[in-house]
Short mmCIF file of N, CA and C in Angstrom, two decimals:
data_model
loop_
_atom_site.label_atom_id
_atom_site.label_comp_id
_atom_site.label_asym_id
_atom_site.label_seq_id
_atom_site.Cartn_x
_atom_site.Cartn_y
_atom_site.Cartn_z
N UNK A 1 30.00 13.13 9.78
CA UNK A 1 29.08 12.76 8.72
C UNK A 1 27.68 13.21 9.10
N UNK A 2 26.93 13.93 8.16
CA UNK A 2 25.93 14.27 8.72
C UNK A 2 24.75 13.39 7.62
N UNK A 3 24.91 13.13 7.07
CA UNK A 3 23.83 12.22 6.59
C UNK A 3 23.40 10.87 7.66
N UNK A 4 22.21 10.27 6.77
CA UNK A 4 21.75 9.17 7.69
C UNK A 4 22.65 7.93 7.15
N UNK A 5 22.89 6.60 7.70
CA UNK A 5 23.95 5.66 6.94
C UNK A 5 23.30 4.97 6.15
N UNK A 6 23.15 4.33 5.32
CA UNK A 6 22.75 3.69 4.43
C UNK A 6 22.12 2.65 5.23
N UNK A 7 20.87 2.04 4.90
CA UNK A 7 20.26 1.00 5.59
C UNK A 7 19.16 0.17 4.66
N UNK A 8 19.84 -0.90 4.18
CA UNK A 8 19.12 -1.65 3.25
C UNK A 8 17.87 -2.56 3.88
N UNK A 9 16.69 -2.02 3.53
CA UNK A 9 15.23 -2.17 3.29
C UNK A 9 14.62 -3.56 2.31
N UNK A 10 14.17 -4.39 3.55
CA UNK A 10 13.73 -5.21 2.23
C UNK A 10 12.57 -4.74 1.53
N UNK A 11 11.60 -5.41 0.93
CA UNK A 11 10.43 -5.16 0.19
C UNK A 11 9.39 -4.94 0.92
N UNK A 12 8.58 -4.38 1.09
CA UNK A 12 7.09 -3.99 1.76
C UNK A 12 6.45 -2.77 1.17
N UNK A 13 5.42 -2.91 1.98
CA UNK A 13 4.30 -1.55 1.24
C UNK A 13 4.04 -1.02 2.74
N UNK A 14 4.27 0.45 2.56
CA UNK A 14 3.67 1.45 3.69
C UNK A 14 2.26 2.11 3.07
N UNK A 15 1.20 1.77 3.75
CA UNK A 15 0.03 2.06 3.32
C UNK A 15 -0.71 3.49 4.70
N UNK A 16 -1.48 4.64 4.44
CA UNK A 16 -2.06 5.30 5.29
C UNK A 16 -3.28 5.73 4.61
N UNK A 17 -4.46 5.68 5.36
CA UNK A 17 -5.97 6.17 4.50
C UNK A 17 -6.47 6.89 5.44
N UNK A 18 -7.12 7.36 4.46
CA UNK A 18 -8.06 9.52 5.37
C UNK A 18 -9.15 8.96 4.92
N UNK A 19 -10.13 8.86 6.06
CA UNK A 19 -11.64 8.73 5.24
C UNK A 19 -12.05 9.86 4.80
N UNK A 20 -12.90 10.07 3.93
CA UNK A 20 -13.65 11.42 3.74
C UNK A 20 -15.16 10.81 3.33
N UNK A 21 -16.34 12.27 3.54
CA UNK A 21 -17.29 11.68 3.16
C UNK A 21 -17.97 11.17 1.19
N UNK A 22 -17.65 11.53 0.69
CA UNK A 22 -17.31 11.38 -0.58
C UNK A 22 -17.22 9.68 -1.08
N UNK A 23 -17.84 9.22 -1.74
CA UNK A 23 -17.32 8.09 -2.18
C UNK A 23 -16.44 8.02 -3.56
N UNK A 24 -15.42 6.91 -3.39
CA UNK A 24 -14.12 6.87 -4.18
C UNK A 24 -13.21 7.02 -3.88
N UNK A 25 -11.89 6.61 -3.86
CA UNK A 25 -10.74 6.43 -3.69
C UNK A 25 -9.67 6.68 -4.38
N UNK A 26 -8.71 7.75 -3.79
CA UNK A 26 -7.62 8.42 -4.37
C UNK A 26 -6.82 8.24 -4.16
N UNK A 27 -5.78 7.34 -4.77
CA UNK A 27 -4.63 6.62 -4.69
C UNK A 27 -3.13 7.81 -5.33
N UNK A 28 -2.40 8.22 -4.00
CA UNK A 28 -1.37 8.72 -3.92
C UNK A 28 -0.10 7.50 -3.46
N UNK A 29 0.67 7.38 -4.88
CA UNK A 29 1.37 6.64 -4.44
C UNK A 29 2.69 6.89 -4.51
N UNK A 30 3.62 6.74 -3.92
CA UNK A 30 5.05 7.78 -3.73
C UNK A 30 5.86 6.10 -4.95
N UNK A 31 7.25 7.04 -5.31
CA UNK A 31 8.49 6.28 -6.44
C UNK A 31 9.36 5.87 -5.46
N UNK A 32 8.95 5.62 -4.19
CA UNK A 32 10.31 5.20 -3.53
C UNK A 32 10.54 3.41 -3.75
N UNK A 33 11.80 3.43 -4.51
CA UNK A 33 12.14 2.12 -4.69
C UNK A 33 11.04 1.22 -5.91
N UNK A 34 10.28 1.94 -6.71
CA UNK A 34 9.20 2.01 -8.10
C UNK A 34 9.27 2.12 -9.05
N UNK A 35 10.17 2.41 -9.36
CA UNK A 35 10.77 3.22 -10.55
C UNK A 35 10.03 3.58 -11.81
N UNK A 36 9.39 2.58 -12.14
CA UNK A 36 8.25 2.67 -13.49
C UNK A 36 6.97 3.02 -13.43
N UNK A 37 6.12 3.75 -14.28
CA UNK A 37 5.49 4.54 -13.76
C UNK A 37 4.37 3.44 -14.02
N UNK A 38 4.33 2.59 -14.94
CA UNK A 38 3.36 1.51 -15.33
C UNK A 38 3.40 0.68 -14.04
N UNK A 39 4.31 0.42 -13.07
CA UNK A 39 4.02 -0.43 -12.18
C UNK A 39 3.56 0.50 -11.35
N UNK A 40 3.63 1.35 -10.58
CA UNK A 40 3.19 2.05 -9.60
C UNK A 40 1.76 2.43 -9.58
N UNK A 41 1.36 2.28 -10.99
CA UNK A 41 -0.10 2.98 -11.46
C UNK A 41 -0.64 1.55 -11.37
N UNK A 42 0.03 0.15 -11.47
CA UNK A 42 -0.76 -1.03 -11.63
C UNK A 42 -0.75 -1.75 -9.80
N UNK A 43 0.20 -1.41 -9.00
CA UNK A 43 0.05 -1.16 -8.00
C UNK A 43 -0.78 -0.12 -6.93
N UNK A 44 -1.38 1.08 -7.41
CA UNK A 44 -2.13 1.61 -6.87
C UNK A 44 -3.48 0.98 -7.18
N UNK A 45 -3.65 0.42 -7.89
CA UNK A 45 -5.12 0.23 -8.82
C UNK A 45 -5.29 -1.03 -8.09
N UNK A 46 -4.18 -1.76 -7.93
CA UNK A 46 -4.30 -3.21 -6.95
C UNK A 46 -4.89 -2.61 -4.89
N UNK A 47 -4.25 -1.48 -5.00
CA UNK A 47 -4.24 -1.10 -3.41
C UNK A 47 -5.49 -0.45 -3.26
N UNK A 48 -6.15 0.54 -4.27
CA UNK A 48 -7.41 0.72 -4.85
C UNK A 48 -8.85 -0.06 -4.54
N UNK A 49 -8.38 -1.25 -5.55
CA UNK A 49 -9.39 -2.09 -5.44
C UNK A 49 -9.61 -3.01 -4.02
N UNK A 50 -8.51 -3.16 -2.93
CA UNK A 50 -8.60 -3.56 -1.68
C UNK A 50 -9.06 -2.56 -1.00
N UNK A 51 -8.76 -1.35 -1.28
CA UNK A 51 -9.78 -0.45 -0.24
C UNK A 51 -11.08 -0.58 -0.47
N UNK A 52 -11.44 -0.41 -1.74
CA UNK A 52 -13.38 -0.61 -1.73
C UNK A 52 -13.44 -1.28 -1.82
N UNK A 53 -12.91 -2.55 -1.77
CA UNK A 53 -13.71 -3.98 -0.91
C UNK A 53 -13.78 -4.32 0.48
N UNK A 54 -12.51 -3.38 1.29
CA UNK A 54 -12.64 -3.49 2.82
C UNK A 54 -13.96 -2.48 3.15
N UNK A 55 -14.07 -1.07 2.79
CA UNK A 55 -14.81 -0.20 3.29
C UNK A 55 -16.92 -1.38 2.74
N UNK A 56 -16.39 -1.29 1.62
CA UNK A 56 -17.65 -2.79 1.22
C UNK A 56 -18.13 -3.42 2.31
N UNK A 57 -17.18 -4.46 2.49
CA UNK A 57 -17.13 -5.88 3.87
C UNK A 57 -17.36 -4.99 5.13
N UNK A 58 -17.15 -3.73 5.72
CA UNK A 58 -17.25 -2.99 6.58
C UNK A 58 -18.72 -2.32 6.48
N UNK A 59 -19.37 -2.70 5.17
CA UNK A 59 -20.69 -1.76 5.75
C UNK A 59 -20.74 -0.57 5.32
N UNK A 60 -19.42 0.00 5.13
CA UNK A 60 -19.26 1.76 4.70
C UNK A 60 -18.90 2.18 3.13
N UNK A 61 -19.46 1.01 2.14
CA UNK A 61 -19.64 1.40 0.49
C UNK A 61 -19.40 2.80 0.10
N UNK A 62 -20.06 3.80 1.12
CA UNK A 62 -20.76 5.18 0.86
C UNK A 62 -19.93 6.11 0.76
N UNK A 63 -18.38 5.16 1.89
CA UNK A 63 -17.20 6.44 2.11
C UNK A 63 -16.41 6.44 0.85
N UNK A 64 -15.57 7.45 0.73
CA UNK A 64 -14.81 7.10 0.26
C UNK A 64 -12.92 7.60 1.20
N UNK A 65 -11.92 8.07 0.41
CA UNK A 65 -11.16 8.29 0.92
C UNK A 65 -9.85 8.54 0.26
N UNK A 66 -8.68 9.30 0.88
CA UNK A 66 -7.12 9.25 0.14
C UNK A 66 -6.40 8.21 1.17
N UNK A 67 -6.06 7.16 -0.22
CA UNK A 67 -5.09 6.55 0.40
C UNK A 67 -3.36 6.63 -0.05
N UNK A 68 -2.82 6.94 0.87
CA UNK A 68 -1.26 7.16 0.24
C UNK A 68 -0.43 5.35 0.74
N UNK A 69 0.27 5.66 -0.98
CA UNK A 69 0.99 4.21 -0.69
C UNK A 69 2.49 4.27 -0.94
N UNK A 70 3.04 3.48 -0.07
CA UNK A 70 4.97 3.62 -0.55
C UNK A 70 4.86 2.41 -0.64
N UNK A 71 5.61 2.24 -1.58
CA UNK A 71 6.25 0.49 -1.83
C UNK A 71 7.68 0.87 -1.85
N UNK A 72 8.71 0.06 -1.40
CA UNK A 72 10.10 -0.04 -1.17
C UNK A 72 10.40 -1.79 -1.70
N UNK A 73 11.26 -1.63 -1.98
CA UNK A 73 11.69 -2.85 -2.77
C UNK A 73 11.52 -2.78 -4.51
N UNK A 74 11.09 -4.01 -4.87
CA UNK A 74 10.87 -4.69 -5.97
C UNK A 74 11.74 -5.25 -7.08
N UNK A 75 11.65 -4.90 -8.18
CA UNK A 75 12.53 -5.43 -8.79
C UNK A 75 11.31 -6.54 -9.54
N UNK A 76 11.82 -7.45 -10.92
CA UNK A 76 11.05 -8.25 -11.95
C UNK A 76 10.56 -9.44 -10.74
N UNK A 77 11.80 -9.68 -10.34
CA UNK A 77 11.51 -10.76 -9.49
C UNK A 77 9.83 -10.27 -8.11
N UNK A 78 10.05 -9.33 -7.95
CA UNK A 78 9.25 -9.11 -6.06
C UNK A 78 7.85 -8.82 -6.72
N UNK A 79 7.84 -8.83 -8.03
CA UNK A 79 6.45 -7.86 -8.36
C UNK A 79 5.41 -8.67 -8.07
N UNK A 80 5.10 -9.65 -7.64
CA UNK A 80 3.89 -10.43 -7.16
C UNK A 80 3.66 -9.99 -6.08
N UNK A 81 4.70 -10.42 -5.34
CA UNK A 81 4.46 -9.79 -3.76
C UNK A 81 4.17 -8.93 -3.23
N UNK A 82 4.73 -7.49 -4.45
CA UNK A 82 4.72 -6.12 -3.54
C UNK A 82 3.03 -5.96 -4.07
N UNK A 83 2.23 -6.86 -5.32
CA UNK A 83 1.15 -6.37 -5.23
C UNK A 83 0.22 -6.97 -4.27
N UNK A 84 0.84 -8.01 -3.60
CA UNK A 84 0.04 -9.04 -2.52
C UNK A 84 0.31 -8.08 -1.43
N UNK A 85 1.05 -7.34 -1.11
CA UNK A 85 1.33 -6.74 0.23
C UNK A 85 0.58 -5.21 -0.17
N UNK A 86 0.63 -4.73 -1.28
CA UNK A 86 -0.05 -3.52 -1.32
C UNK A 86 -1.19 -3.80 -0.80
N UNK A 87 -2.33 -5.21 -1.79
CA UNK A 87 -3.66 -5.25 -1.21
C UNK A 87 -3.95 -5.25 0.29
N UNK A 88 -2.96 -6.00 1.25
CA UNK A 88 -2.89 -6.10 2.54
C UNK A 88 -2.94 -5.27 3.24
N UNK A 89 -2.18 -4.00 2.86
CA UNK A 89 -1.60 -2.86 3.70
C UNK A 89 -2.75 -1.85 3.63
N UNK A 90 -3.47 -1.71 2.04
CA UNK A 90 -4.97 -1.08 1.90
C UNK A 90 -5.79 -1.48 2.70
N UNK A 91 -6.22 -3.40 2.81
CA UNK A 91 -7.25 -3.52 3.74
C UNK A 91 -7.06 -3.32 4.94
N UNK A 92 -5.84 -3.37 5.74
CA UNK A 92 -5.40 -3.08 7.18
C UNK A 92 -5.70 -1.27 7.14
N UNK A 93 -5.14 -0.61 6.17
CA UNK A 93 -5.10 0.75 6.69
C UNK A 93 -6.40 0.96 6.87
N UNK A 94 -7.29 0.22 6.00
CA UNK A 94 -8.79 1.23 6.04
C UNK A 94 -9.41 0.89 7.06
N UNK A 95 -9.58 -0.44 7.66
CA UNK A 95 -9.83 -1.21 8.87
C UNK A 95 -9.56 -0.49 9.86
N UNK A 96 -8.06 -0.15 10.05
CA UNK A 96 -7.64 0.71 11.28
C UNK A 96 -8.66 2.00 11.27
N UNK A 97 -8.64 2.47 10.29
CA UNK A 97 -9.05 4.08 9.76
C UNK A 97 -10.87 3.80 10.80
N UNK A 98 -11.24 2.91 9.89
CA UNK A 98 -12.60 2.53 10.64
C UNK A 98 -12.98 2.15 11.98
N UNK A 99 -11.53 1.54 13.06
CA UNK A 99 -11.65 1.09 14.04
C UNK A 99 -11.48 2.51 14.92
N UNK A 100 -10.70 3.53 14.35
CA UNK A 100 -10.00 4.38 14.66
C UNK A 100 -8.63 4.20 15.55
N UNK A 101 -7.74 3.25 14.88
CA UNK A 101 -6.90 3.01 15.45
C UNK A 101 -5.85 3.99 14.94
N UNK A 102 -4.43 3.69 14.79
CA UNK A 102 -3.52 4.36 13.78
C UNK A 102 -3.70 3.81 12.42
N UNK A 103 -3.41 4.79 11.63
CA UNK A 103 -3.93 4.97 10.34
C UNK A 103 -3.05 4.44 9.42
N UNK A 104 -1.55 4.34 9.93
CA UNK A 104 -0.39 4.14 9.24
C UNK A 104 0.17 2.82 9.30
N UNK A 105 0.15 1.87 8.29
CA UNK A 105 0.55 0.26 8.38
C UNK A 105 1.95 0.19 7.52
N UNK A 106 2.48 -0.93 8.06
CA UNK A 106 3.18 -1.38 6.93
C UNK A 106 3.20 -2.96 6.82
N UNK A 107 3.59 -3.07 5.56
CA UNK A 107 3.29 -4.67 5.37
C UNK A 107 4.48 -5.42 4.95
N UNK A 108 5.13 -6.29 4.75
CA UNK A 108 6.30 -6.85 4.38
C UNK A 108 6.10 -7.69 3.06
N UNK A 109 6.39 -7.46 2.44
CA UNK A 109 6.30 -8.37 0.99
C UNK A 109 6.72 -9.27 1.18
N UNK A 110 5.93 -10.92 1.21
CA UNK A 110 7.02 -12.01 1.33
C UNK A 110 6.45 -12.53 -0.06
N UNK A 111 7.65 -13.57 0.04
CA UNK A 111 7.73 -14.19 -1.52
C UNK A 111 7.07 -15.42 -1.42
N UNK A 112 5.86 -16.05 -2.11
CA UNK A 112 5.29 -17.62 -1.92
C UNK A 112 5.59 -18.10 -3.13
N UNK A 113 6.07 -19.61 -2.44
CA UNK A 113 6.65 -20.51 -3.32
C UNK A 113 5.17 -21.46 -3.51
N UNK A 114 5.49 -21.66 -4.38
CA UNK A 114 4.27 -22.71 -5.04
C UNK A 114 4.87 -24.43 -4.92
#
């Protein structure tokens, strides 16, 4: 068998950001496990708006940057979460980006019960 075996993935967001000098933010976001194009576009815009509020809180308003996002999972049910974990995975990536740590996060979508 030469394929990889099947390996079921729960829900999370893989987030990575490039600073550049430019201000604004360019949200590349991959269909893995997304399927609709209305959520992925309402999920970038969520991962979006956590980057220019981290680079904000950081002092660095001025930068801007590409951030690429994967979300895996979802479904009617996960869609709170995967946008709670997108914002997470934006403010961690850009943080790192700024600390100069690794650039590449991932976040786990968990589900909160009220």
């Amino acid at each position: 068998m030469t394929g990889r075996p099947y390996r079921r993935r729960g829900r999370g967001v893989q987030a990575r950001f490039l600073v550049r000098e430019l201000p604004g933010i360019t949200v590349t976001a991959a269909e893995d496990g997304v399927r609709d194009a209305e959520r992925r576009g309402s999920l970038a815009d969520t991962a979006r708006r956590a980057a220019e509020r981290a680079l904000a809180e950081a002092g660095r308003g001025y930068l801007g940057g590409r951030l690429e996002l994967r979300a895996h999972g979802g479904g009617a049910r996960g869609r709170d979460s995967l946008h709670r974990a997108a914002g997470r995975a934006a403010a961690l990536a850009v943080t790192a980006t700024l600390r100069g740590d690794d650039t590449q996060v991932s976040v786990r979508a968990t589900r909160h019960f009220r």
